[in-house]
């Protein structure tokens, strides 16, 4: 990973201006992000569509409110972490949405994985209200969110990015300014394309090794020491051997992201056969009822087709 990381908090601009942070979306990722903001001493205002998920944060000292509108009213900056474009638009632009409560000078940091078109549209809408919108999706999954070591890729105003660095540091270990609005969202879709393809490579290799009656742990030790190694080998091979498909990043979300990536590739007129195959595989996994399992469970398709257990 080639991320520019800042380690000295005193050098980060905006530290004094960010006092109260709004957090919308307290799911697998958002909960860990919110916890780290609280640990670093930020005042937190939270809202979640499923209200029960917000209650533990009240016990930790956060202010729980009843709408995104109220989050905007009480916050200096707002962070959103939602599952898809439509949910993001509803929270930001819908009835009792953020847009009804924003004030000039506020910053919205969207860490959802959405279409660059959506990011650019929201950037324009909020710019008309003198509110800066950053698309800032993340690398990492639930464990990295919990440990505060996410990686942020950011598109939008450079000024808003610099003011927000103190927040990125609280939730992550690395952050990169990618360029104008939509650049962060574009980077994330391309990155997830590579993740999906890499998972297929790992699954195919494991299937061939298993069918050949190789010792899988020894096989993976060879892979890890050679050119076939990857972050997916490092992160997911243990889950495959142990048949641990507890969710860190869900199949259904990967399937959604690869669909967005495919649309991006088409708009760029780029031929992406490997992306097409990855999308097909994760769609098949979703249709087989694996949508709520970890992305590593795509391996189950190979096991089924190879008559393996």
PDB file of C-alpha atoms in Angstrom:
ATOM      1  CA  UNK A   1       0.000   0.000   0.000  1.00  0.00           C
ATOM      2  CA  UNK A   2       1.390   3.392  -0.952  1.00  0.00           C
ATOM      3  CA  UNK A   3      -0.233   5.751   1.509  1.00  0.00           C
ATOM      4  CA  UNK A   4       1.112   9.023   2.876  1.00  0.00           C
ATOM      5  CA  UNK A   5       0.646   8.805   6.628  1.00  0.00           C
ATOM      6  CA  UNK A   6       1.076  11.589   9.165  1.00  0.00           C
ATOM      7  CA  UNK A   7       2.323  10.621  12.593  1.00  0.00           C
ATOM      8  CA  UNK A   8       2.684  13.963  14.393  1.00  0.00           C
ATOM      9  CA  UNK A   9      -0.764  15.204  15.364  1.00  0.00           C
ATOM     10  CA  UNK A  10       0.563  18.681  16.126  1.00  0.00           C
ATOM     11  CA  UNK A  11       1.318  19.229  12.434  1.00  0.00           C
ATOM     12  CA  UNK A  12      -2.235  18.548  11.261  1.00  0.00           C
ATOM     13  CA  UNK A  13      -4.328  21.535  10.256  1.00  0.00           C
ATOM     14  CA  UNK A  14      -7.837  21.893  11.631  1.00  0.00           C
ATOM     15  CA  UNK A  15      -7.195  20.369  15.025  1.00  0.00           C
ATOM     16  CA  UNK A  16      -8.715  23.314  16.906  1.00  0.00           C
ATOM     17  CA  UNK A  17     -11.775  23.683  14.637  1.00  0.00           C
ATOM     18  CA  UNK A  18     -13.071  20.124  14.899  1.00  0.00           C
ATOM     19  CA  UNK A  19     -14.728  19.719  18.275  1.00  0.00           C
ATOM     20  CA  UNK A  20     -18.094  18.009  17.802  1.00  0.00           C
ATOM     21  CA  UNK A  21     -18.363  15.314  15.170  1.00  0.00           C
ATOM     22  CA  UNK A  22     -21.554  13.835  13.781  1.00  0.00           C
ATOM     23  CA  UNK A  23     -21.515  10.124  12.918  1.00  0.00           C
ATOM     24  CA  UNK A  24     -24.230   8.633  10.730  1.00  0.00           C
ATOM     25  CA  UNK A  25     -24.090   4.866  10.254  1.00  0.00           C
ATOM     26  CA  UNK A  26     -23.009   2.670  13.164  1.00  0.00           C
ATOM     27  CA  UNK A  27     -22.739  -0.679  11.443  1.00  0.00           C
ATOM     28  CA  UNK A  28     -19.739  -2.969  11.055  1.00  0.00           C
ATOM     29  CA  UNK A  29     -17.406  -0.117  10.097  1.00  0.00           C
ATOM     30  CA  UNK A  30     -19.049   2.980  11.531  1.00  0.00           C
ATOM     31  CA  UNK A  31     -19.130   1.651  15.091  1.00  0.00           C
ATOM     32  CA  UNK A  32     -15.361   1.192  15.178  1.00  0.00           C
ATOM     33  CA  UNK A  33     -14.787   4.613  13.648  1.00  0.00           C
ATOM     34  CA  UNK A  34     -17.067   6.238  16.219  1.00  0.00           C
ATOM     35  CA  UNK A  35     -15.312   4.465  19.092  1.00  0.00           C
ATOM     36  CA  UNK A  36     -11.944   5.827  18.006  1.00  0.00           C
ATOM     37  CA  UNK A  37     -13.261   9.377  17.736  1.00  0.00           C
ATOM     38  CA  UNK A  38     -14.543   9.095  21.303  1.00  0.00           C
ATOM     39  CA  UNK A  39     -11.232   7.681  22.519  1.00  0.00           C
ATOM     40  CA  UNK A  40      -9.439  10.696  21.043  1.00  0.00           C
ATOM     41  CA  UNK A  41     -11.651  13.102  22.984  1.00  0.00           C
ATOM     42  CA  UNK A  42     -14.038  14.317  20.308  1.00  0.00           C
ATOM     43  CA  UNK A  43     -17.624  15.076  21.296  1.00  0.00           C
ATOM     44  CA  UNK A  44     -19.850  12.806  19.252  1.00  0.00           C
ATOM     45  CA  UNK A  45     -23.409  13.156  17.953  1.00  0.00           C
ATOM     46  CA  UNK A  46     -24.741   9.917  16.457  1.00  0.00           C
ATOM     47  CA  UNK A  47     -27.690   8.626  14.481  1.00  0.00           C
ATOM     48  CA  UNK A  48     -28.392   5.203  13.038  1.00  0.00           C
ATOM     49  CA  UNK A  49     -31.339   3.926  11.032  1.00  0.00           C
ATOM     50  CA  UNK A  50     -31.655   1.006  13.482  1.00  0.00           C
ATOM     51  CA  UNK A  51     -31.880   3.007  16.699  1.00  0.00           C
ATOM     52  CA  UNK A  52     -30.757   0.138  18.956  1.00  0.00           C
ATOM     53  CA  UNK A  53     -27.259   0.268  17.469  1.00  0.00           C
ATOM     54  CA  UNK A  54     -26.864   3.836  18.710  1.00  0.00           C
ATOM     55  CA  UNK A  55     -27.731   3.098  22.349  1.00  0.00           C
ATOM     56  CA  UNK A  56     -24.285   1.749  23.387  1.00  0.00           C
ATOM     57  CA  UNK A  57     -22.774   5.053  22.307  1.00  0.00           C
ATOM     58  CA  UNK A  58     -25.021   6.964  24.679  1.00  0.00           C
ATOM     59  CA  UNK A  59     -23.452   4.982  27.513  1.00  0.00           C
ATOM     60  CA  UNK A  60     -20.012   5.986  26.185  1.00  0.00           C
ATOM     61  CA  UNK A  61     -20.876   9.681  26.319  1.00  0.00           C
ATOM     62  CA  UNK A  62     -22.160  10.385  22.817  1.00  0.00           C
ATOM     63  CA  UNK A  63     -25.306  12.401  22.161  1.00  0.00           C
ATOM     64  CA  UNK A  64     -27.886  10.213  20.397  1.00  0.00           C
ATOM     65  CA  UNK A  65     -30.357  12.136  18.227  1.00  0.00           C
ATOM     66  CA  UNK A  66     -33.468  11.142  16.298  1.00  0.00           C
ATOM     67  CA  UNK A  67     -32.615  12.281  12.757  1.00  0.00           C
ATOM     68  CA  UNK A  68     -29.757  13.184  10.396  1.00  0.00           C
ATOM     69  CA  UNK A  69     -31.107  16.733  10.501  1.00  0.00           C
ATOM     70  CA  UNK A  70     -30.258  16.922  14.213  1.00  0.00           C
ATOM     71  CA  UNK A  71     -26.798  15.504  13.591  1.00  0.00           C
ATOM     72  CA  UNK A  72     -26.109  18.378  11.200  1.00  0.00           C
ATOM     73  CA  UNK A  73     -27.470  20.940  13.625  1.00  0.00           C
ATOM     74  CA  UNK A  74     -25.124  19.925  16.436  1.00  0.00           C
ATOM     75  CA  UNK A  75     -21.892  19.073  14.588  1.00  0.00           C
ATOM     76  CA  UNK A  76     -18.827  20.845  13.224  1.00  0.00           C
ATOM     77  CA  UNK A  77     -18.219  18.010  10.763  1.00  0.00           C
ATOM     78  CA  UNK A  78     -20.304  15.004   9.739  1.00  0.00           C
ATOM     79  CA  UNK A  79     -19.063  11.521   8.834  1.00  0.00           C
ATOM     80  CA  UNK A  80     -21.282   9.071   6.970  1.00  0.00           C
ATOM     81  CA  UNK A  81     -20.654   5.336   6.617  1.00  0.00           C
ATOM     82  CA  UNK A  82     -23.572   3.734   4.775  1.00  0.00           C
ATOM     83  CA  UNK A  83     -24.096   0.699   2.575  1.00  0.00           C
ATOM     84  CA  UNK A  84     -25.100   2.135  -0.813  1.00  0.00           C
ATOM     85  CA  UNK A  85     -25.825   5.219  -2.922  1.00  0.00           C
ATOM     86  CA  UNK A  86     -29.569   5.306  -2.265  1.00  0.00           C
ATOM     87  CA  UNK A  87     -29.197   5.112   1.513  1.00  0.00           C
ATOM     88  CA  UNK A  88     -26.614   7.890   1.417  1.00  0.00           C
ATOM     89  CA  UNK A  89     -28.873  10.164  -0.642  1.00  0.00           C
ATOM     90  CA  UNK A  90     -31.832   9.513   1.643  1.00  0.00           C
ATOM     91  CA  UNK A  91     -29.832  10.397   4.751  1.00  0.00           C
ATOM     92  CA  UNK A  92     -28.293  13.514   3.247  1.00  0.00           C
ATOM     93  CA  UNK A  93     -31.089  14.857   1.032  1.00  0.00           C
ATOM     94  CA  UNK A  94     -34.311  13.253   2.283  1.00  0.00           C
ATOM     95  CA  UNK A  95     -36.904  14.420   4.780  1.00  0.00           C
ATOM     96  CA  UNK A  96     -35.229  15.417   8.064  1.00  0.00           C
ATOM     97  CA  UNK A  97     -31.967  14.872   6.227  1.00  0.00           C
ATOM     98  CA  UNK A  98     -28.585  16.446   6.778  1.00  0.00           C
ATOM     99  CA  UNK A  99     -29.177  19.100   4.130  1.00  0.00           C
ATOM    100  CA  UNK A 100     -31.991  20.626   6.185  1.00  0.00           C
ATOM    101  CA  UNK A 101     -29.698  21.227   9.149  1.00  0.00           C
ATOM    102  CA  UNK A 102     -26.312  22.127   7.660  1.00  0.00           C
ATOM    103  CA  UNK A 103     -24.576  25.429   8.267  1.00  0.00           C
ATOM    104  CA  UNK A 104     -22.082  27.250   6.022  1.00  0.00           C
ATOM    105  CA  UNK A 105     -18.526  26.103   6.653  1.00  0.00           C
ATOM    106  CA  UNK A 106     -19.390  22.569   7.731  1.00  0.00           C
ATOM    107  CA  UNK A 107     -17.641  19.565   6.211  1.00  0.00           C
ATOM    108  CA  UNK A 108     -19.291  16.273   5.282  1.00  0.00           C
ATOM    109  CA  UNK A 109     -16.950  13.284   5.020  1.00  0.00           C
ATOM    110  CA  UNK A 110     -18.557  10.342   3.279  1.00  0.00           C
ATOM    111  CA  UNK A 111     -16.707   7.078   3.882  1.00  0.00           C
ATOM    112  CA  UNK A 112     -19.289   4.910   2.131  1.00  0.00           C
ATOM    113  CA  UNK A 113     -18.387   3.073  -1.070  1.00  0.00           C
ATOM    114  CA  UNK A 114     -20.571   4.697  -3.723  1.00  0.00           C
ATOM    115  CA  UNK A 115     -20.470   5.740  -7.346  1.00  0.00           C
ATOM    116  CA  UNK A 116     -18.177   8.662  -8.225  1.00  0.00           C
ATOM    117  CA  UNK A 117     -21.220  10.168  -9.979  1.00  0.00           C
ATOM    118  CA  UNK A 118     -23.065  10.213  -6.655  1.00  0.00           C
ATOM    119  CA  UNK A 119     -20.089  11.792  -4.902  1.00  0.00           C
ATOM    120  CA  UNK A 120     -19.799  14.545  -7.499  1.00  0.00           C
ATOM    121  CA  UNK A 121     -23.545  15.189  -7.412  1.00  0.00           C
ATOM    122  CA  UNK A 122     -23.539  15.567  -3.614  1.00  0.00           C
ATOM    123  CA  UNK A 123     -20.424  17.733  -3.752  1.00  0.00           C
ATOM    124  CA  UNK A 124     -22.234  20.162  -6.068  1.00  0.00           C
ATOM    125  CA  UNK A 125     -25.461  20.204  -4.062  1.00  0.00           C
ATOM    126  CA  UNK A 126     -23.721  21.005  -0.786  1.00  0.00           C
ATOM    127  CA  UNK A 127     -21.328  23.498  -2.384  1.00  0.00           C
ATOM    128  CA  UNK A 128     -24.393  25.614  -3.166  1.00  0.00           C
ATOM    129  CA  UNK A 129     -24.916  25.855   0.612  1.00  0.00           C
ATOM    130  CA  UNK A 130     -21.247  26.629   1.308  1.00  0.00           C
ATOM    131  CA  UNK A 131     -20.770  23.140   2.785  1.00  0.00           C
ATOM    132  CA  UNK A 132     -17.768  21.095   1.680  1.00  0.00           C
ATOM    133  CA  UNK A 133     -18.306  17.439   0.767  1.00  0.00           C
ATOM    134  CA  UNK A 134     -15.454  14.914   0.697  1.00  0.00           C
ATOM    135  CA  UNK A 135     -15.678  11.415  -0.736  1.00  0.00           C
ATOM    136  CA  UNK A 136     -13.381   9.493   1.607  1.00  0.00           C
ATOM    137  CA  UNK A 137     -13.923   5.726   1.371  1.00  0.00           C
ATOM    138  CA  UNK A 138     -11.604   3.411   3.238  1.00  0.00           C
ATOM    139  CA  UNK A 139      -9.389   0.382   2.879  1.00  0.00           C
ATOM    140  CA  UNK A 140      -9.742  -2.155   5.646  1.00  0.00           C
ATOM    141  CA  UNK A 141     -12.649  -3.977   7.250  1.00  0.00           C
ATOM    142  CA  UNK A 142     -14.131  -4.383  10.715  1.00  0.00           C
ATOM    143  CA  UNK A 143     -10.879  -5.248  12.584  1.00  0.00           C
ATOM    144  CA  UNK A 144      -9.078  -2.232  11.081  1.00  0.00           C
ATOM    145  CA  UNK A 145     -12.012   0.053  11.910  1.00  0.00           C
ATOM    146  CA  UNK A 146     -11.956  -1.180  15.507  1.00  0.00           C
ATOM    147  CA  UNK A 147      -8.186  -0.686  15.820  1.00  0.00           C
ATOM    148  CA  UNK A 148      -8.219   2.746  14.162  1.00  0.00           C
ATOM    149  CA  UNK A 149      -5.920   1.721  11.309  1.00  0.00           C
ATOM    150  CA  UNK A 150      -8.078   2.323   8.251  1.00  0.00           C
ATOM    151  CA  UNK A 151      -6.695   3.871   5.076  1.00  0.00           C
ATOM    152  CA  UNK A 152      -8.583   6.828   3.586  1.00  0.00           C
ATOM    153  CA  UNK A 153      -8.574   7.870  -0.085  1.00  0.00           C
ATOM    154  CA  UNK A 154     -10.057  11.338  -0.413  1.00  0.00           C
ATOM    155  CA  UNK A 155     -11.605  13.398  -3.183  1.00  0.00           C
ATOM    156  CA  UNK A 156     -12.885  16.966  -2.996  1.00  0.00           C
ATOM    157  CA  UNK A 157     -11.562  20.297  -1.814  1.00  0.00           C
ATOM    158  CA  UNK A 158      -7.905  20.262  -0.749  1.00  0.00           C
ATOM    159  CA  UNK A 159      -8.768  22.808   1.945  1.00  0.00           C
ATOM    160  CA  UNK A 160     -11.494  20.554   3.386  1.00  0.00           C
ATOM    161  CA  UNK A 161      -9.106  17.598   3.242  1.00  0.00           C
ATOM    162  CA  UNK A 162      -6.470  19.461   5.268  1.00  0.00           C
ATOM    163  CA  UNK A 163      -9.030  20.572   7.834  1.00  0.00           C
ATOM    164  CA  UNK A 164     -10.199  16.963   8.184  1.00  0.00           C
ATOM    165  CA  UNK A 165      -6.794  15.351   8.643  1.00  0.00           C
ATOM    166  CA  UNK A 166      -7.189  15.322  12.419  1.00  0.00           C
ATOM    167  CA  UNK A 167     -10.246  13.085  11.968  1.00  0.00           C
ATOM    168  CA  UNK A 168      -8.519  10.783   9.517  1.00  0.00           C
ATOM    169  CA  UNK A 169      -5.708  10.360  12.036  1.00  0.00           C
ATOM    170  CA  UNK A 170      -8.177   9.428  14.765  1.00  0.00           C
ATOM    171  CA  UNK A 171      -9.753   6.688  12.649  1.00  0.00           C
ATOM    172  CA  UNK A 172      -6.886   5.565  10.433  1.00  0.00           C
ATOM    173  CA  UNK A 173      -3.198   5.032   9.900  1.00  0.00           C
ATOM    174  CA  UNK A 174      -3.010   6.482   6.390  1.00  0.00           C
ATOM    175  CA  UNK A 175      -4.799   9.021   4.225  1.00  0.00           C
ATOM    176  CA  UNK A 176      -4.185  10.303   0.720  1.00  0.00           C
ATOM    177  CA  UNK A 177      -5.607  13.290  -1.120  1.00  0.00           C
ATOM    178  CA  UNK A 178      -6.487  11.832  -4.532  1.00  0.00           C
ATOM    179  CA  UNK A 179      -7.808  14.964  -6.235  1.00  0.00           C
ATOM    180  CA  UNK A 180     -11.101  16.592  -7.126  1.00  0.00           C
ATOM    181  CA  UNK A 181     -14.549  15.353  -6.132  1.00  0.00           C
ATOM    182  CA  UNK A 182     -15.109  11.710  -7.072  1.00  0.00           C
ATOM    183  CA  UNK A 183     -11.419  10.802  -7.080  1.00  0.00           C
ATOM    184  CA  UNK A 184     -11.650   9.016  -3.732  1.00  0.00           C
ATOM    185  CA  UNK A 185     -14.713   7.025  -4.784  1.00  0.00           C
ATOM    186  CA  UNK A 186     -13.039   6.097  -8.079  1.00  0.00           C
ATOM    187  CA  UNK A 187      -9.904   4.919  -6.280  1.00  0.00           C
ATOM    188  CA  UNK A 188     -11.966   2.714  -3.956  1.00  0.00           C
ATOM    189  CA  UNK A 189     -13.840   0.996  -6.776  1.00  0.00           C
ATOM    190  CA  UNK A 190     -10.627   0.213  -8.623  1.00  0.00           C
ATOM    191  CA  UNK A 191      -9.034  -1.048  -5.400  1.00  0.00           C
ATOM    192  CA  UNK A 192     -11.991  -3.333  -4.652  1.00  0.00           C
ATOM    193  CA  UNK A 193     -11.843  -4.646  -8.210  1.00  0.00           C
ATOM    194  CA  UNK A 194      -8.306  -5.824  -7.497  1.00  0.00           C
ATOM    195  CA  UNK A 195      -9.385  -7.322  -4.159  1.00  0.00           C
ATOM    196  CA  UNK A 196     -12.185  -9.306  -5.773  1.00  0.00           C
ATOM    197  CA  UNK A 197      -9.933 -10.652  -8.522  1.00  0.00           C
ATOM    198  CA  UNK A 198      -7.246 -11.533  -5.962  1.00  0.00           C
ATOM    199  CA  UNK A 199      -9.785 -13.517  -3.923  1.00  0.00           C
ATOM    200  CA  UNK A 200     -10.628 -15.578  -6.989  1.00  0.00           C
ATOM    201  CA  UNK A 201      -6.932 -16.296  -7.562  1.00  0.00           C
ATOM    202  CA  UNK A 202      -6.551 -17.452  -3.963  1.00  0.00           C
ATOM    203  CA  UNK A 203      -9.690 -19.611  -4.145  1.00  0.00           C
ATOM    204  CA  UNK A 204      -8.685 -21.236  -7.438  1.00  0.00           C
ATOM    205  CA  UNK A 205      -5.181 -21.966  -6.186  1.00  0.00           C
ATOM    206  CA  UNK A 206      -6.470 -23.441  -2.931  1.00  0.00           C
ATOM    207  CA  UNK A 207      -8.937 -25.609  -4.835  1.00  0.00           C
ATOM    208  CA  UNK A 208      -6.237 -26.984  -7.137  1.00  0.00           C
ATOM    209  CA  UNK A 209      -3.956 -27.648  -4.165  1.00  0.00           C
ATOM    210  CA  UNK A 210      -6.721 -29.374  -2.230  1.00  0.00           C
ATOM    211  CA  UNK A 211      -7.733 -31.485  -5.242  1.00  0.00           C
ATOM    212  CA  UNK A 212      -4.066 -32.475  -5.601  1.00  0.00           C
ATOM    213  CA  UNK A 213      -4.014 -33.653  -1.959  1.00  0.00           C
ATOM    214  CA  UNK A 214      -1.350 -31.120  -1.006  1.00  0.00           C
ATOM    215  CA  UNK A 215      -0.899 -30.021   2.579  1.00  0.00           C
ATOM    216  CA  UNK A 216      -2.697 -26.671   2.413  1.00  0.00           C
ATOM    217  CA  UNK A 217      -0.692 -25.005   5.158  1.00  0.00           C
ATOM    218  CA  UNK A 218       2.578 -25.964   3.500  1.00  0.00           C
ATOM    219  CA  UNK A 219       1.219 -24.878   0.129  1.00  0.00           C
ATOM    220  CA  UNK A 220       0.289 -21.463   1.508  1.00  0.00           C
ATOM    221  CA  UNK A 221       3.688 -21.071   3.158  1.00  0.00           C
ATOM    222  CA  UNK A 222       5.248 -21.502  -0.288  1.00  0.00           C
ATOM    223  CA  UNK A 223       2.813 -18.992  -1.800  1.00  0.00           C
ATOM    224  CA  UNK A 224       3.505 -16.471   0.949  1.00  0.00           C
ATOM    225  CA  UNK A 225       7.253 -16.659   0.258  1.00  0.00           C
ATOM    226  CA  UNK A 226       6.943 -16.137  -3.480  1.00  0.00           C
ATOM    227  CA  UNK A 227       5.564 -13.944  -6.223  1.00  0.00           C
ATOM    228  CA  UNK A 228       2.027 -15.295  -5.789  1.00  0.00           C
ATOM    229  CA  UNK A 229       1.725 -13.717  -2.346  1.00  0.00           C
ATOM    230  CA  UNK A 230      -0.883 -11.004  -1.823  1.00  0.00           C
ATOM    231  CA  UNK A 231      -2.774  -9.248   0.946  1.00  0.00           C
ATOM    232  CA  UNK A 232      -5.662 -11.609   0.302  1.00  0.00           C
ATOM    233  CA  UNK A 233      -3.363 -14.590   0.863  1.00  0.00           C
ATOM    234  CA  UNK A 234      -2.186 -13.007   4.102  1.00  0.00           C
ATOM    235  CA  UNK A 235      -5.645 -11.980   5.306  1.00  0.00           C
ATOM    236  CA  UNK A 236      -7.967 -14.722   4.062  1.00  0.00           C
ATOM    237  CA  UNK A 237      -6.076 -18.005   3.663  1.00  0.00           C
ATOM    238  CA  UNK A 238      -6.380 -18.792   7.373  1.00  0.00           C
ATOM    239  CA  UNK A 239     -10.135 -18.216   7.204  1.00  0.00           C
ATOM    240  CA  UNK A 240     -10.398 -20.638   4.277  1.00  0.00           C
ATOM    241  CA  UNK A 241      -8.468 -23.402   6.051  1.00  0.00           C
ATOM    242  CA  UNK A 242     -10.525 -22.943   9.220  1.00  0.00           C
ATOM    243  CA  UNK A 243     -13.779 -22.522   7.259  1.00  0.00           C
ATOM    244  CA  UNK A 244     -14.334 -19.305   9.183  1.00  0.00           C
ATOM    245  CA  UNK A 245     -16.715 -17.147   7.188  1.00  0.00           C
ATOM    246  CA  UNK A 246     -17.666 -14.742   9.968  1.00  0.00           C
ATOM    247  CA  UNK A 247     -18.171 -11.419   8.256  1.00  0.00           C
ATOM    248  CA  UNK A 248     -15.501  -8.765   8.021  1.00  0.00           C
ATOM    249  CA  UNK A 249     -16.553  -7.579   4.570  1.00  0.00           C
ATOM    250  CA  UNK A 250     -19.797  -9.080   3.288  1.00  0.00           C
ATOM    251  CA  UNK A 251     -20.237 -10.810  -0.059  1.00  0.00           C
ATOM    252  CA  UNK A 252     -23.304  -8.677  -0.820  1.00  0.00           C
ATOM    253  CA  UNK A 253     -21.320  -5.469  -0.344  1.00  0.00           C
ATOM    254  CA  UNK A 254     -18.489  -6.717  -2.555  1.00  0.00           C
ATOM    255  CA  UNK A 255     -21.048  -7.657  -5.185  1.00  0.00           C
ATOM    256  CA  UNK A 256     -22.483  -4.136  -5.024  1.00  0.00           C
ATOM    257  CA  UNK A 257     -19.037  -2.556  -5.258  1.00  0.00           C
ATOM    258  CA  UNK A 258     -18.033  -4.664  -8.252  1.00  0.00           C
ATOM    259  CA  UNK A 259     -21.235  -3.606  -9.982  1.00  0.00           C
ATOM    260  CA  UNK A 260     -20.275   0.035  -9.475  1.00  0.00           C
ATOM    261  CA  UNK A 261     -16.758  -0.728 -10.690  1.00  0.00           C
ATOM    262  CA  UNK A 262     -18.142  -2.395 -13.815  1.00  0.00           C
ATOM    263  CA  UNK A 263     -20.226   0.706 -14.544  1.00  0.00           C
ATOM    264  CA  UNK A 264     -17.112   2.832 -14.077  1.00  0.00           C
ATOM    265  CA  UNK A 265     -15.123   0.663 -16.488  1.00  0.00           C
ATOM    266  CA  UNK A 266     -17.878   0.923 -19.092  1.00  0.00           C
ATOM    267  CA  UNK A 267     -17.963   4.711 -18.770  1.00  0.00           C
ATOM    268  CA  UNK A 268     -14.191   4.765 -19.293  1.00  0.00           C
ATOM    269  CA  UNK A 269     -14.476   2.364 -22.260  1.00  0.00           C
ATOM    270  CA  UNK A 270     -11.981   0.017 -20.570  1.00  0.00           C
ATOM    271  CA  UNK A 271     -12.156  -3.727 -21.293  1.00  0.00           C
ATOM    272  CA  UNK A 272     -12.118  -5.595 -17.951  1.00  0.00           C
ATOM    273  CA  UNK A 273     -12.638  -9.359 -18.420  1.00  0.00           C
ATOM    274  CA  UNK A 274     -11.273 -10.242 -14.966  1.00  0.00           C
ATOM    275  CA  UNK A 275     -13.623  -7.725 -13.342  1.00  0.00           C
ATOM    276  CA  UNK A 276     -16.516  -9.258 -15.292  1.00  0.00           C
ATOM    277  CA  UNK A 277     -15.672 -12.712 -13.967  1.00  0.00           C
ATOM    278  CA  UNK A 278     -15.298 -11.453 -10.394  1.00  0.00           C
ATOM    279  CA  UNK A 279     -18.691  -9.739 -10.607  1.00  0.00           C
ATOM    280  CA  UNK A 280     -20.260 -12.950 -11.920  1.00  0.00           C
ATOM    281  CA  UNK A 281     -18.720 -15.006  -9.103  1.00  0.00           C
ATOM    282  CA  UNK A 282     -19.873 -12.679  -6.339  1.00  0.00           C
ATOM    283  CA  UNK A 283     -23.328 -12.420  -7.876  1.00  0.00           C
ATOM    284  CA  UNK A 284     -23.504 -16.226  -7.858  1.00  0.00           C
ATOM    285  CA  UNK A 285     -22.360 -16.284  -4.226  1.00  0.00           C
ATOM    286  CA  UNK A 286     -25.041 -13.756  -3.300  1.00  0.00           C
ATOM    287  CA  UNK A 287     -27.730 -15.722  -5.142  1.00  0.00           C
ATOM    288  CA  UNK A 288     -26.690 -18.882  -3.271  1.00  0.00           C
ATOM    289  CA  UNK A 289     -27.465 -17.180   0.040  1.00  0.00           C
ATOM    290  CA  UNK A 290     -23.912 -16.234   1.004  1.00  0.00           C
ATOM    291  CA  UNK A 291     -24.521 -12.486   0.901  1.00  0.00           C
ATOM    292  CA  UNK A 292     -24.157 -11.989   4.653  1.00  0.00           C
ATOM    293  CA  UNK A 293     -20.983 -14.083   4.927  1.00  0.00           C
ATOM    294  CA  UNK A 294     -17.422 -12.848   4.526  1.00  0.00           C
ATOM    295  CA  UNK A 295     -16.072 -12.399   1.000  1.00  0.00           C
ATOM    296  CA  UNK A 296     -13.800 -15.381   1.641  1.00  0.00           C
ATOM    297  CA  UNK A 297     -16.871 -17.591   1.269  1.00  0.00           C
ATOM    298  CA  UNK A 298     -16.586 -17.301  -2.515  1.00  0.00           C
ATOM    299  CA  UNK A 299     -14.270 -20.300  -1.959  1.00  0.00           C
ATOM    300  CA  UNK A 300     -17.396 -22.358  -1.253  1.00  0.00           C
ATOM    301  CA  UNK A 301     -18.323 -22.163  -4.930  1.00  0.00           C
ATOM    302  CA  UNK A 302     -15.026 -23.739  -5.917  1.00  0.00           C
ATOM    303  CA  UNK A 303     -15.414 -26.438  -3.282  1.00  0.00           C
ATOM    304  CA  UNK A 304     -18.904 -27.244  -4.518  1.00  0.00           C
ATOM    305  CA  UNK A 305     -17.837 -27.414  -8.147  1.00  0.00           C
ATOM    306  CA  UNK A 306     -14.763 -29.495  -7.255  1.00  0.00           C
ATOM    307  CA  UNK A 307     -16.755 -31.889  -5.041  1.00  0.00           C
ATOM    308  CA  UNK A 308     -14.549 -30.896  -2.102  1.00  0.00           C
ATOM    309  CA  UNK A 309     -15.195 -30.305   1.576  1.00  0.00           C
TER     310      UNK A 309
END
